[in-house]
Amino acid sequence: MLPINTDAARAEAAALATDRAHLLAGQGITVSADRANALLREAGALGFYEGGILVGALVLHRDPEMRHWGADGRDPGLLVSLDPVTAGSSQVGRMMTLWLADYAANSRLMRIWCDVPCQPGAADEAAQWLLKYLCDLGWETRSPTSRSPTGERVVRLRLRAHARPALTEAISDPHAVGPPAVKAL
């Protein structure tokens, strides 16, 4: 996991998002790469690389505003943003989910939260695909729909922190993204 904080890394992430949008379109799921590209320009954007090639990406939000989560948002945790075009294949998504659970546990946090945007009206195929995908990876659905702090309709998911020491060998981060006192993978 490496920060996406250079123009070259952002260009690589944009190419990944565009490629994945075409792959999902081939499966009958219409999704734009625009949201992913905007998301990956935010602070906390991380890329999951395999053999030097970007295969997935996410954004970690530290100290997120979680009032819309009610009592569930009081546990110490991280908010992660995922987009259908950057979540990757099932194996990439699985590795990113395992890394998130381990990273949170090593950071002495209890939870990882994810708000999946869900547009009103007609079924949002991309959101439904992402929800099913994440639930298959072990994320728990917390509500049918609610409102984010920006007023966007979202489905809330959470993942329990779980230390997995063996991941240190599989996924490493030579550039720490966590608090200085915490060892990041």
Coordinates of C-alpha atoms in Angstrom, one line a residue:
M1 CA 0.0 0.0 0.0
L2 CA 1.5 3.3 -1.1
P3 CA 0.3 6.9 -1.0
I4 CA -1.2 8.2 -4.3
N5 CA 0.3 11.7 -3.9
T6 CA 2.1 12.4 -7.1
D7 CA 0.9 13.4 -10.6
A8 CA 2.3 10.1 -12.0
A9 CA 0.5 8.0 -9.3
R10 CA -2.7 10.0 -10.0
A11 CA -2.4 9.4 -13.7
E12 CA -1.9 5.6 -13.1
A13 CA -5.0 5.6 -10.8
A14 CA -7.0 7.4 -13.5
A15 CA -5.9 4.8 -16.1
L16 CA -6.9 2.0 -13.7
A17 CA -10.3 3.7 -13.0
T18 CA -11.0 4.1 -16.8
D19 CA -10.0 0.5 -17.5
R20 CA -12.2 -0.9 -14.7
A21 CA -15.1 1.3 -15.8
H22 CA -14.9 -0.4 -19.2
L23 CA -14.6 -3.9 -17.7
L24 CA -17.7 -3.2 -15.5
A25 CA -19.6 -1.9 -18.6
G26 CA -18.8 -5.2 -20.3
Q27 CA -20.7 -6.9 -17.4
G28 CA -23.6 -4.5 -17.8
I29 CA -22.7 -2.2 -14.9
T30 CA -22.6 1.4 -15.9
V31 CA -20.2 3.4 -13.8
S32 CA -18.1 6.6 -14.4
A33 CA -14.5 6.9 -13.6
D34 CA -15.0 10.6 -12.7
R35 CA -16.0 9.9 -9.1
A36 CA -13.0 7.6 -8.5
N37 CA -10.6 10.2 -10.1
A38 CA -11.9 13.0 -7.8
L39 CA -11.8 10.6 -4.8
L40 CA -8.2 9.6 -5.4
R41 CA -7.1 13.3 -5.4
E42 CA -8.0 13.5 -1.7
A43 CA -5.5 13.3 1.1
G44 CA -5.3 9.7 2.4
A45 CA -5.5 8.1 -1.1
L46 CA -3.6 4.8 -1.1
G47 CA -2.8 2.4 -4.0
F48 CA -2.5 -1.3 -3.7
Y49 CA 0.4 -2.4 -5.9
E50 CA 1.3 -5.9 -7.1
G51 CA 4.7 -6.3 -8.7
G52 CA 4.9 -2.5 -9.1
I53 CA 1.5 -2.3 -10.9
L54 CA -1.5 -0.5 -9.4
V55 CA -4.3 -3.0 -9.0
G56 CA -6.6 -1.3 -6.5
A57 CA -7.0 1.9 -4.5
L58 CA -8.9 3.4 -1.6
V59 CA -9.0 6.6 0.5
L60 CA -8.5 6.5 4.3
H61 CA -10.1 9.4 6.2
R62 CA -8.6 10.0 9.7
D63 CA -10.8 11.6 12.4
P64 CA -13.9 11.4 10.2
E65 CA -17.2 13.0 11.0
M66 CA -19.3 10.0 12.0
R67 CA -22.4 11.6 13.7
H68 CA -24.6 10.2 10.9
W69 CA -23.7 6.7 12.2
G70 CA -25.2 7.3 15.6
A71 CA -23.9 5.0 18.4
D72 CA -22.0 2.8 15.8
G73 CA -19.8 5.8 15.0
R74 CA -18.5 6.3 18.5
D75 CA -15.9 3.5 18.4
P76 CA -12.4 4.6 17.4
G77 CA -11.9 3.8 13.8
L78 CA -11.3 4.9 10.2
L79 CA -13.6 5.8 7.4
V80 CA -12.6 4.4 4.1
S81 CA -13.9 5.5 0.7
L82 CA -14.1 2.9 -2.1
D83 CA -15.4 3.2 -5.6
P84 CA -16.5 0.3 -7.8
V85 CA -13.7 1.1 -10.4
T86 CA -10.9 1.1 -7.8
A87 CA -12.0 -1.8 -5.5
G88 CA -10.5 -4.3 -7.9
S89 CA -11.0 -8.0 -8.5
S90 CA -12.2 -10.3 -5.8
Q91 CA -8.6 -11.1 -4.8
V92 CA -7.5 -7.4 -4.7
G93 CA -10.6 -6.5 -2.7
R94 CA -9.9 -9.3 -0.3
M95 CA -6.3 -8.2 0.2
M96 CA -7.3 -4.6 0.7
T97 CA -10.0 -5.7 3.2
L98 CA -7.5 -7.8 5.1
W99 CA -5.0 -5.0 5.1
L100 CA -7.6 -2.5 6.4
A101 CA -8.6 -4.8 9.2
D102 CA -5.0 -5.4 10.2
Y103 CA -4.0 -1.7 9.8
A104 CA -6.9 -0.6 12.1
A105 CA -6.0 -3.3 14.7
N106 CA -2.3 -2.2 14.7
S107 CA -3.4 1.4 15.0
R108 CA -5.5 0.4 18.1
L109 CA -8.8 1.2 16.4
M110 CA -11.9 -1.0 16.6
R111 CA -13.6 -0.4 13.3
I112 CA -13.4 0.6 9.6
W113 CA -16.5 2.3 8.2
C114 CA -17.5 2.7 4.6
D115 CA -20.3 4.8 3.2
V116 CA -21.4 3.5 -0.2
P117 CA -23.2 6.2 -2.2
C118 CA -26.7 5.0 -3.3
Q119 CA -28.6 7.3 -5.7
P120 CA -32.3 7.7 -5.2
G121 CA -34.8 6.5 -7.8
A122 CA -33.8 3.7 -10.2
A123 CA -31.5 1.0 -8.8
D124 CA -27.9 2.2 -8.9
E125 CA -26.2 -0.9 -10.4
A126 CA -22.7 0.2 -9.5
A127 CA -23.6 0.8 -5.8
Q128 CA -25.5 -2.5 -5.7
W129 CA -22.5 -4.3 -7.2
L130 CA -20.1 -2.7 -4.7
L131 CA -22.4 -3.5 -1.7
K132 CA -22.7 -7.2 -2.7
Y133 CA -18.9 -7.3 -3.4
L134 CA -18.0 -5.8 0.0
C135 CA -20.5 -7.9 1.9
D136 CA -19.1 -11.0 0.3
L137 CA -15.7 -9.9 1.6
G138 CA -17.0 -9.7 5.2
W139 CA -18.2 -6.1 5.5
E140 CA -21.4 -5.8 7.6
T141 CA -24.4 -3.7 6.3
R142 CA -25.5 -1.3 9.0
S143 CA -28.5 0.3 7.4
P144 CA -30.6 0.2 4.2
T145 CA -29.9 3.9 3.5
S146 CA -29.0 7.0 5.5
R147 CA -27.6 10.5 4.8
S148 CA -23.9 11.3 4.8
P149 CA -22.8 14.7 6.4
T150 CA -22.9 16.1 2.9
G151 CA -26.6 15.0 2.4
E152 CA -25.7 12.2 0.0
R153 CA -27.8 9.0 0.3
V154 CA -25.5 6.2 1.5
V155 CA -25.5 2.6 2.7
R156 CA -23.3 2.2 5.8
L157 CA -20.9 -0.7 6.1
R158 CA -18.5 -1.6 8.8
L159 CA -15.6 -4.0 9.2
R160 CA -14.1 -5.1 12.6
A161 CA -10.4 -4.5 13.1
H162 CA -8.5 -7.7 13.3
A163 CA -4.7 -8.1 13.5
R164 CA -3.2 -10.5 11.0
P165 CA 0.6 -10.5 11.6
A166 CA 1.2 -12.7 8.5
L167 CA 0.2 -9.8 6.3
T168 CA 3.4 -8.0 7.1
E169 CA 5.1 -10.4 4.6
A170 CA 2.4 -10.1 2.0
I171 CA 1.6 -6.4 2.1
S172 CA 4.1 -3.8 3.2
D173 CA 4.2 0.0 3.2
P174 CA 7.7 1.5 3.2
H175 CA 6.1 4.9 3.6
A176 CA 4.2 5.0 6.9
V177 CA 0.7 6.3 6.5
G178 CA -0.4 6.1 10.1
P179 CA 0.5 8.1 13.2
P180 CA 4.2 8.2 13.8
A181 CA 4.0 6.1 17.0
V182 CA 2.2 3.3 15.2
K183 CA 3.9 0.8 12.9
A184 CA 2.1 0.7 9.6
L185 CA 2.2 -2.3 7.3

